[in-house]
Coordinates of N, CA and C in Angstrom, one line a residue:
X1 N 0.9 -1.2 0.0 CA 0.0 0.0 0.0 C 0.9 1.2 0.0
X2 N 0.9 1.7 -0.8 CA 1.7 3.1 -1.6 C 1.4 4.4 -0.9
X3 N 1.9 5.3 0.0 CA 1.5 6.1 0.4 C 1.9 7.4 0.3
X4 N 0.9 8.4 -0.8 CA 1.8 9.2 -1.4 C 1.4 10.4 -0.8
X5 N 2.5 11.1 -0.6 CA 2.5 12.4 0.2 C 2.3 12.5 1.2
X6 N 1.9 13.7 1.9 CA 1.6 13.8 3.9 C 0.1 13.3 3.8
X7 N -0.5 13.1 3.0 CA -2.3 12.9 3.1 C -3.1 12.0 2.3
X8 N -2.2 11.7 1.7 CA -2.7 10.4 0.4 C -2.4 9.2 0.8
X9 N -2.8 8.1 0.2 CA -2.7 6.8 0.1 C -3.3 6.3 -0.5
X10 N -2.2 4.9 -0.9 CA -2.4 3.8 -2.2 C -1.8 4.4 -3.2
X11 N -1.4 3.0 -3.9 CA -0.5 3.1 -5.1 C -1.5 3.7 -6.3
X12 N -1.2 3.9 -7.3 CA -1.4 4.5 -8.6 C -2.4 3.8 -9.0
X13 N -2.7 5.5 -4.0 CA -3.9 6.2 -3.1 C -2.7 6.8 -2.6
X14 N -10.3 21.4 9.4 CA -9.1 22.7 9.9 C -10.0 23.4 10.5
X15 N -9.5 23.0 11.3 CA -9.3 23.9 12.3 C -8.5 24.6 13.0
X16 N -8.4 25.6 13.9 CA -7.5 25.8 15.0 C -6.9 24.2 16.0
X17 N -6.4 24.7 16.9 CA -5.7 23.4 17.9 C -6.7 23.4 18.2
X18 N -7.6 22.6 19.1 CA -8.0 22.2 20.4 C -7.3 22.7 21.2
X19 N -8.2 22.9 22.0 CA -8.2 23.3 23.7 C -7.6 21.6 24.4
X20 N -6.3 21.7 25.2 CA -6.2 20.9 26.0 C -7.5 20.9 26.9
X21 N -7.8 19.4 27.2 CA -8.6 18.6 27.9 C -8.2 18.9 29.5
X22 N -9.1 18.8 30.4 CA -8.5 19.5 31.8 C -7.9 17.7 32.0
X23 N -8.4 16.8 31.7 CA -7.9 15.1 32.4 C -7.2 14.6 32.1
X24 N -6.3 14.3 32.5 CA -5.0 13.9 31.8 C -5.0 12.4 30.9
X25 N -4.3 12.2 29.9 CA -4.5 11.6 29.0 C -3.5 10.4 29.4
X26 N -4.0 9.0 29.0 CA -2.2 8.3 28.9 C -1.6 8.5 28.2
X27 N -0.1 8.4 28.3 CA 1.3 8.8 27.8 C 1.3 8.1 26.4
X28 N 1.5 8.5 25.4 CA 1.5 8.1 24.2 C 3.0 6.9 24.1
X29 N 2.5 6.0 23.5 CA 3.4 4.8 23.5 C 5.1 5.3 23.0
X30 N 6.0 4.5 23.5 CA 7.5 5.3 23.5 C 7.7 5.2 22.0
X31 N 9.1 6.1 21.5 CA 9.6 6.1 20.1 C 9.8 4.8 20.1
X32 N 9.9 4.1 19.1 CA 10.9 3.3 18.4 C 11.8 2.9 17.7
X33 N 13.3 2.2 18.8 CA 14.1 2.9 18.3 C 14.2 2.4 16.5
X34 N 15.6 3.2 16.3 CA 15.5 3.3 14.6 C 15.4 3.7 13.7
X35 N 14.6 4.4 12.3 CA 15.2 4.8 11.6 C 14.7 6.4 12.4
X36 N 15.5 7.1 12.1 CA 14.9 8.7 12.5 C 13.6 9.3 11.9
X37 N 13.2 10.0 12.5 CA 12.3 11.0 12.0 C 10.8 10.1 11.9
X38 N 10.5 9.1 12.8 CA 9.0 8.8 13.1 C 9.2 8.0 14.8
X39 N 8.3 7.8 15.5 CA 7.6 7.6 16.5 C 6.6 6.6 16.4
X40 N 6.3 6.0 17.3 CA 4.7 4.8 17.7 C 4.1 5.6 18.7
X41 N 3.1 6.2 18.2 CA 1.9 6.7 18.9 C 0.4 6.7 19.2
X42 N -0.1 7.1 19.8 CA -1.7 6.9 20.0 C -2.2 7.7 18.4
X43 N -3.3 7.4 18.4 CA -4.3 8.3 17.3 C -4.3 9.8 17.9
X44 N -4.0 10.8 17.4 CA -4.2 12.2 18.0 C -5.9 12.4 18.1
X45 N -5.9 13.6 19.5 CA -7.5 13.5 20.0 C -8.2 13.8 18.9
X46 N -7.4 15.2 18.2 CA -8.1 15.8 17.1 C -9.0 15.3 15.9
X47 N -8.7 13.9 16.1 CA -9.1 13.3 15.3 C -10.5 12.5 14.8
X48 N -11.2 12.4 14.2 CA -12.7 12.3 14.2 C -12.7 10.7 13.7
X49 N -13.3 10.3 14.7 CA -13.1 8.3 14.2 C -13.8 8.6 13.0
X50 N -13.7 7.5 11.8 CA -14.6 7.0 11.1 C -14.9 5.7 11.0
X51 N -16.0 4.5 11.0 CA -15.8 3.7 10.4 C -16.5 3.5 9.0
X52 N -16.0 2.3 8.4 CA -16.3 2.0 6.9 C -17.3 1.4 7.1
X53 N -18.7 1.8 6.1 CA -19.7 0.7 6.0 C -20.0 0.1 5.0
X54 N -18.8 0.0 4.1 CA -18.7 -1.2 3.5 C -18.1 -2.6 3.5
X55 N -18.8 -3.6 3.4 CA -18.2 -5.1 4.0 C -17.7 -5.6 2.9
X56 N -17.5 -4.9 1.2 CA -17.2 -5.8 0.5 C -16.2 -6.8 0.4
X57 N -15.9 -7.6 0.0 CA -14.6 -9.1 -0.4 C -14.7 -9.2 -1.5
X58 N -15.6 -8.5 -2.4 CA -15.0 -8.7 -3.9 C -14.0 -7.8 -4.7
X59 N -13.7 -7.4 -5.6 CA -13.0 -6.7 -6.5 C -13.3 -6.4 -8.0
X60 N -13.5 -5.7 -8.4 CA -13.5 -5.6 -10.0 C -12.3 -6.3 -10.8
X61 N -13.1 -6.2 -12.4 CA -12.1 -6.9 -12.9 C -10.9 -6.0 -13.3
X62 N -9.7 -6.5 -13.3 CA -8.7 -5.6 -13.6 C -8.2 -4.7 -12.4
X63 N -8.7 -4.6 -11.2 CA -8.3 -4.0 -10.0 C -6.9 -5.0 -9.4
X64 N -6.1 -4.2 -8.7 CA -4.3 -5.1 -8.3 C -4.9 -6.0 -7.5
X65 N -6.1 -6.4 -7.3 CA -5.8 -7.7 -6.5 C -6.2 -7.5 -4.6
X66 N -7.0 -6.3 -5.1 CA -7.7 -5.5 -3.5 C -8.3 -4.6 -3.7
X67 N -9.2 -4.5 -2.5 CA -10.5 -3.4 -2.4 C -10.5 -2.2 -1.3
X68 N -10.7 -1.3 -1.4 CA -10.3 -0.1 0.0 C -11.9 -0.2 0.0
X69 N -12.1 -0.2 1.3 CA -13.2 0.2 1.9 C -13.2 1.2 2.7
X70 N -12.2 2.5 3.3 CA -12.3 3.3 3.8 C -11.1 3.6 3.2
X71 N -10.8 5.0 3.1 CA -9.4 6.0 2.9 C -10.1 7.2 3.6
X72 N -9.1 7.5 4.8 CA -9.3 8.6 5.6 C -8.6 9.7 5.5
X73 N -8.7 10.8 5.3 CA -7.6 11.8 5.1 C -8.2 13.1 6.4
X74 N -7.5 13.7 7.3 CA -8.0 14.3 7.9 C -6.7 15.1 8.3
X75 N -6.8 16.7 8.1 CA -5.7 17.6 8.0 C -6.1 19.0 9.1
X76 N -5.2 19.0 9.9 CA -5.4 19.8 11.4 C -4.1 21.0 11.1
X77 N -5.2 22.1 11.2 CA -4.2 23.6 10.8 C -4.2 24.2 12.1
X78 N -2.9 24.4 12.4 CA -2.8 25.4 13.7 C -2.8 27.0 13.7
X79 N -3.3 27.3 14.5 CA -2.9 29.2 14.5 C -1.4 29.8 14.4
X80 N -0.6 28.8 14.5 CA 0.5 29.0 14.8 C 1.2 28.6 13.2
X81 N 0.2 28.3 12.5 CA 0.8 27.6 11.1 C 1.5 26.0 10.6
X82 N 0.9 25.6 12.2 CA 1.9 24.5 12.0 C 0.5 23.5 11.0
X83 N 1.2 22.0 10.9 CA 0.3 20.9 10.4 C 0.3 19.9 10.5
X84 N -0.6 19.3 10.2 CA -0.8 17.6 10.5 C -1.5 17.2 9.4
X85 N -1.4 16.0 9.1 CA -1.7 15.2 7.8 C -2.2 13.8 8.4
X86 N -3.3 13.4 8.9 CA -3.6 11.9 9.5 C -4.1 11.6 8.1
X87 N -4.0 10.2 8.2 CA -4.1 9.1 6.7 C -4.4 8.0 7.7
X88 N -5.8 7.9 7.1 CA -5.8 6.0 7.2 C -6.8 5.1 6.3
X89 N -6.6 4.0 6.2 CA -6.5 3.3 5.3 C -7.4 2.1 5.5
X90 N -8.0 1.0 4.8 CA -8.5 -0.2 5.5 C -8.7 -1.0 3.9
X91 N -8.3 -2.0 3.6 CA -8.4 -2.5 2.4 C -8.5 -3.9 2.4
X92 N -9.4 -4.7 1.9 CA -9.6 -6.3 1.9 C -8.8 -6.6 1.0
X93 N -8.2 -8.0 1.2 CA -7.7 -8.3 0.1 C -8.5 -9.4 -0.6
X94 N -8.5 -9.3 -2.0 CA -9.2 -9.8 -3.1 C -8.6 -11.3 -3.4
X95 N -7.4 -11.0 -3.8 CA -6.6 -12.1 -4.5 C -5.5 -12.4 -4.2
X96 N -4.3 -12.8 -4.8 CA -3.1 -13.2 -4.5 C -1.9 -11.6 -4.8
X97 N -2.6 -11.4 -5.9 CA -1.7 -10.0 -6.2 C -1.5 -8.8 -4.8
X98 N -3.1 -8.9 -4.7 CA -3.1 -7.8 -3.4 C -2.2 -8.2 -2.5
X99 N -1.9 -9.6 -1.8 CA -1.2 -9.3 -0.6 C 0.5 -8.7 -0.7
X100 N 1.3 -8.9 -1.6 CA 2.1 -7.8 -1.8 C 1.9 -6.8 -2.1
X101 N 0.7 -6.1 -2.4 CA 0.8 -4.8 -2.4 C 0.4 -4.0 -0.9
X102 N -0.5 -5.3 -0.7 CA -0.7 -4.7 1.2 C -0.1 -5.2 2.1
X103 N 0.8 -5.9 2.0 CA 1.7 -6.2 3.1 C 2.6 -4.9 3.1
X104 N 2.8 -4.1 2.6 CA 4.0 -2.6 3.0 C 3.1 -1.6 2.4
X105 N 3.6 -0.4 3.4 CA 3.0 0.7 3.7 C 4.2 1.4 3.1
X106 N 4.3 2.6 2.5 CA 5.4 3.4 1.7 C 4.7 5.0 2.2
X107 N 5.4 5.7 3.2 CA 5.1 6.7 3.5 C 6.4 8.1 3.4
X108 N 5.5 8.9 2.6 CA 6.6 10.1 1.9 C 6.7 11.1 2.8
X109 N 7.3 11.8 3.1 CA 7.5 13.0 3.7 C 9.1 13.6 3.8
X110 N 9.5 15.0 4.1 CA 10.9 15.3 3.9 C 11.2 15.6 5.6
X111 N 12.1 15.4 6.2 CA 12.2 14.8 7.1 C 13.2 16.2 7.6
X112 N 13.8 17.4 6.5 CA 14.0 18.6 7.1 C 13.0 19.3 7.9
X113 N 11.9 19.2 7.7 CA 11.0 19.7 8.3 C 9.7 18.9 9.0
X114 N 9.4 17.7 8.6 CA 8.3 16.8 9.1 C 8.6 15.7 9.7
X115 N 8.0 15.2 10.6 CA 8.2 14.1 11.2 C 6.8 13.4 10.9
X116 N 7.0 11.9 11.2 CA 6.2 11.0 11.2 C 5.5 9.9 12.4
X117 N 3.8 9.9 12.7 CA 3.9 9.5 13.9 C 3.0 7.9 13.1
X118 N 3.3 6.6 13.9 CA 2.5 5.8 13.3 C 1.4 5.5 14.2
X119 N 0.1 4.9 13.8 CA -0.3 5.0 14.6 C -0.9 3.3 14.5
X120 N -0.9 3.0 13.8 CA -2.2 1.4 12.8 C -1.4 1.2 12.3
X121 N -0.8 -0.6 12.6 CA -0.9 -1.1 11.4 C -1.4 -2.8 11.6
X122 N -2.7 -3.1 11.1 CA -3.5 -4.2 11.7 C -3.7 -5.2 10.5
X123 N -3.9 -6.1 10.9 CA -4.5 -7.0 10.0 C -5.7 -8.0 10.9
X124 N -7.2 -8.0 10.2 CA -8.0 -8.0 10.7 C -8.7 -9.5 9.8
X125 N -8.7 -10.6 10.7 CA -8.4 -12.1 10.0 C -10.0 -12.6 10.8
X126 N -10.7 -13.5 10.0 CA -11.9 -14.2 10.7 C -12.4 -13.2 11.8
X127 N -12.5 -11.9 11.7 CA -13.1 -11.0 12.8 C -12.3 -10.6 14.1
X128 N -11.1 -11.7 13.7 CA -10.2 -10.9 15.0 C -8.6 -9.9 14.4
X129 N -8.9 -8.9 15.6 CA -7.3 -8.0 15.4 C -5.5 -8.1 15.6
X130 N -5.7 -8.1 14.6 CA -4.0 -8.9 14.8 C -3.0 -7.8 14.9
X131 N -2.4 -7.3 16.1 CA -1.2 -6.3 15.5 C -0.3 -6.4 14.5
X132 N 0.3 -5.9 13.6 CA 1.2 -6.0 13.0 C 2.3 -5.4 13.0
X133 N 2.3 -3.9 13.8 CA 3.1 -2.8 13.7 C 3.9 -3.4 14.8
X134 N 3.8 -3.8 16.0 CA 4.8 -4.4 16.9 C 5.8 -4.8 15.9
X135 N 5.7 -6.1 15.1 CA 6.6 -6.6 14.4 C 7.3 -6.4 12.9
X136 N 6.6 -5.3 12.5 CA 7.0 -4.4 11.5 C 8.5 -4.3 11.2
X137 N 8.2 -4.8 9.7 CA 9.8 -3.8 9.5 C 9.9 -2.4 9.1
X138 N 10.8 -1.8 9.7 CA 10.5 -0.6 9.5 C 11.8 0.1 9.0
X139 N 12.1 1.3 7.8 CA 13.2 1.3 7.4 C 13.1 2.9 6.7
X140 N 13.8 3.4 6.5 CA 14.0 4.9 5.6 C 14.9 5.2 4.9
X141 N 14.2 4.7 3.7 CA 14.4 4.8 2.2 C 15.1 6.2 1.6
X142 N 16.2 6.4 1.6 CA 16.9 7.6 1.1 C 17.2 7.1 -0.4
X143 N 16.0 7.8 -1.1 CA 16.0 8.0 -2.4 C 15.6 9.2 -3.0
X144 N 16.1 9.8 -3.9 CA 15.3 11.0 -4.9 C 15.0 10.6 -6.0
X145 N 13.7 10.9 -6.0 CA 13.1 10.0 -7.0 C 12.9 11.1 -8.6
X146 N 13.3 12.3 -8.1 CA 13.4 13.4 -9.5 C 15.2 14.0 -9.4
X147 N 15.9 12.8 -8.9 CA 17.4 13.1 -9.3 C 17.6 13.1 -10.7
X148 N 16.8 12.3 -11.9 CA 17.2 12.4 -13.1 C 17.0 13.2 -13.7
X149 N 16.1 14.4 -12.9 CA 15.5 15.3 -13.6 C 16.3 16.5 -13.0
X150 N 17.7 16.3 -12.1 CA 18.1 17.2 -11.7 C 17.4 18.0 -10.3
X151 N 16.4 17.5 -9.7 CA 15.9 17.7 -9.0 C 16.1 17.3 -7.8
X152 N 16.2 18.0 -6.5 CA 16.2 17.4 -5.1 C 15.4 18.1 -4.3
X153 N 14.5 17.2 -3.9 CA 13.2 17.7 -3.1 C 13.4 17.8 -1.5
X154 N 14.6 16.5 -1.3 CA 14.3 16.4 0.2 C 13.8 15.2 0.6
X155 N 12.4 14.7 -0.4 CA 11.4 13.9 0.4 C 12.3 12.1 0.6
X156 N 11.6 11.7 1.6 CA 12.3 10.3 1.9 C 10.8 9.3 2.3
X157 N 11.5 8.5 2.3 CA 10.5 7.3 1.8 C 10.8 6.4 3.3
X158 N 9.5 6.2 3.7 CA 9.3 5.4 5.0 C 8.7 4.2 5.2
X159 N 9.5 3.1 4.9 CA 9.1 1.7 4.8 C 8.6 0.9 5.7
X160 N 7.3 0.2 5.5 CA 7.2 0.1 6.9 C 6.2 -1.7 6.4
X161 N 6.9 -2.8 6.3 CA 6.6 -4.1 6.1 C 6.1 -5.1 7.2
X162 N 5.0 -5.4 6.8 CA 4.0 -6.3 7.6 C 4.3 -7.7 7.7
X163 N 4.6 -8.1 8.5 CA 4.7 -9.7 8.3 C 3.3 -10.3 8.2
X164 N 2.9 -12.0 7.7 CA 1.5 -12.8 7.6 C 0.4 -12.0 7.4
X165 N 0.8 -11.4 6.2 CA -0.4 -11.1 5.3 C -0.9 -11.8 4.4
X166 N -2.4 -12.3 4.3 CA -2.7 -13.5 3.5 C -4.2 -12.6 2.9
X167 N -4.4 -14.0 1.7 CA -5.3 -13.8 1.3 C -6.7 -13.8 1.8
X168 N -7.5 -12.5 1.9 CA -9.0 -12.3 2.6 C -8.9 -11.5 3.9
X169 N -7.6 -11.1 4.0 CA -7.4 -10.2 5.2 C -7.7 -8.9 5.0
X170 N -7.9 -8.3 5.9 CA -8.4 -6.6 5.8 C -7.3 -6.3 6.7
X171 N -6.4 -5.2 5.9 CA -5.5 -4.8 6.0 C -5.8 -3.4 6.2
X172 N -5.3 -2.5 7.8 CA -5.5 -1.0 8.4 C -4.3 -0.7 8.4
X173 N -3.8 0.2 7.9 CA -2.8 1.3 8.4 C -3.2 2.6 8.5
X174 N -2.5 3.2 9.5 CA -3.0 4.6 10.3 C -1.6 5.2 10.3
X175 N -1.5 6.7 10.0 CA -0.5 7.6 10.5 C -0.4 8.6 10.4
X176 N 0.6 9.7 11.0 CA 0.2 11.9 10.7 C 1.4 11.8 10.5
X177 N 1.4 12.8 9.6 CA 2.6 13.2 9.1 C 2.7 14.9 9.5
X178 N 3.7 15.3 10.5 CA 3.9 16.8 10.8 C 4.6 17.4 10.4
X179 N 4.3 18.7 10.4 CA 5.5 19.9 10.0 C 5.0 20.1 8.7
X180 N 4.8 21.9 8.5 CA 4.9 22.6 7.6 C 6.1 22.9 6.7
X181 N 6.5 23.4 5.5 CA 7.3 24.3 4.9 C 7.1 25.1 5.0
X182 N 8.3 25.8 5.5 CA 8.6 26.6 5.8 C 8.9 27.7 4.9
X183 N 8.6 27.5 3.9 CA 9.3 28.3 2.7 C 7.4 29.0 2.3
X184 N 6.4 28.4 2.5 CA 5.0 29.0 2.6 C 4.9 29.8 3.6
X185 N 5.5 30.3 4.7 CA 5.2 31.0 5.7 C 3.9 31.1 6.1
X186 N 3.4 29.9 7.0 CA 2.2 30.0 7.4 C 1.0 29.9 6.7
X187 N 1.3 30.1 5.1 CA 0.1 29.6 4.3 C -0.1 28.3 4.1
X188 N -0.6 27.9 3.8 CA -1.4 26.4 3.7 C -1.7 25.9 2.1
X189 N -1.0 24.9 1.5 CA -1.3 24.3 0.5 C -1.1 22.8 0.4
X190 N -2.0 22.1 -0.2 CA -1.8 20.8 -0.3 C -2.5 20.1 -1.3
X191 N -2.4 18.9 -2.2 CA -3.2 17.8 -2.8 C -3.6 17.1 -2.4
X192 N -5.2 16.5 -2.8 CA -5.8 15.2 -2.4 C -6.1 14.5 -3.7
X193 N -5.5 13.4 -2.9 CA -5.6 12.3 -4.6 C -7.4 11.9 -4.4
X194 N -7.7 11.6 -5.7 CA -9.1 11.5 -5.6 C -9.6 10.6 -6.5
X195 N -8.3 9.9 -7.5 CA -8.3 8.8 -7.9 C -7.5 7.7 -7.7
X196 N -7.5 6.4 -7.9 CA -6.9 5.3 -6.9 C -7.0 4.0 -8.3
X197 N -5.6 3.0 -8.3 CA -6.1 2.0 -8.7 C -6.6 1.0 -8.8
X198 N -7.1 1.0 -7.5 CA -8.4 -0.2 -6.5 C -9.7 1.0 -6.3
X199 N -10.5 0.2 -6.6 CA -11.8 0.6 -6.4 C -11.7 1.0 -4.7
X200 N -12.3 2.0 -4.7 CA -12.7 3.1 -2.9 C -13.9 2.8 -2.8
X201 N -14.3 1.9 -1.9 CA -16.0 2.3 -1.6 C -16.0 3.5 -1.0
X202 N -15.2 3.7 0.2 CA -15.7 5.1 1.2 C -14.1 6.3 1.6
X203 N -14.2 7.4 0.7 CA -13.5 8.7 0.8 C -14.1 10.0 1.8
X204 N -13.1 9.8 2.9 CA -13.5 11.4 3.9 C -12.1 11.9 3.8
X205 N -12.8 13.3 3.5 CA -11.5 14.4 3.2 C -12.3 15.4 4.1
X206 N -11.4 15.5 5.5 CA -11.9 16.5 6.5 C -10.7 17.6 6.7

């Protein structure tokens, strides 16, 4: 599962802050150590659950071999200019093709300025929840992918591989990607992909 940009996901897939809560919250689970520039964390409060109401297991013809039944995109603007990018994801798998495409999560971001928090990464078998992110491989991909074009962006690629992914599993990944450019001073710009090459039963762009 291809995840392009601070707010997108899948392959070829505002407000002010909140007011701190007067109750104190539990401590968000420790970094892990490793590659730099991401964290294991809770879901941030700011964040509006969704669930998916679609149950499908099938696929169209010609689709990689999986179905998304939810893509979440949910983007938190601060007064201060800062940002956040939550992404999450939930995809059945159809066929044989799908499970390598959803056993790894590919998460972009430039790492001069943004960090990465994970939050999901499940696989969800005969109705029970399996963690997967405990055992995760996880790695950071130092590539430029518009070096031939003379180009250097910055952005780095955040690998993050699922072990016992099989056929008919519903596969969740969750994560926010932080930090503005700085080169926008406080304005706000971004893309949302809005086409996918698996069929989306359910898109929220909050």
């Amino acid at each position: 599962m291809a995840l392009c940009a601070a707010a997108t996901v899948l392959p070829g897939l505002s407000g002010a802050q909140p007011a701190a809560k007067a109750a104190a919250k539990p401590p968000a689970r420790a970094a892990v150590a490793g590659a730099p520039g991401y964290r294991i964390e809770r879901t941030p409060e700011w964040v509006k659950p969704v669930q998916p109401s679609s149950v499908a297991t099938t696929a169209a013809a010609g689709t990689p071999g999986y179905r998304v039944t939810l893509m979440d995109a949910q983007t938190l603007l601060g007064q201060d200019g800062s940002e956040q990018a939550y992404t999450r994801t939930r995809a059945v798998i159809t066929d044989s093709a799908g499970v390598q495409v959803l056993s790894k999560a590919e998460i972009y971001f430039n790492p001069a300025f943004q960090t990465v928090a994970l939050h999901e990464a499940v696989v969800w078998r005969n109705g029970t929840r399996l963690d997967r992110l405990k055992g995760a491989r996880i790695e950071l991909l130092r590539r430029e992918e518009g070096l031939e074009r003379l180009t250097l962006t910055g952005v780095q690629t955040l690998l993050v591989l699922l072990n016992d992914v099989r056929l008919g599993d519903t596969v969740e990944v969750a994560y926010t990607v932080r930090g503005a450019n700085p080169i926008y001073k406080g304005r706000y710009s971004d893309t949302f992909q809005l086409g996918f090459a698996a069929a989306v039963d359910e898109l929220q762009l909050r």
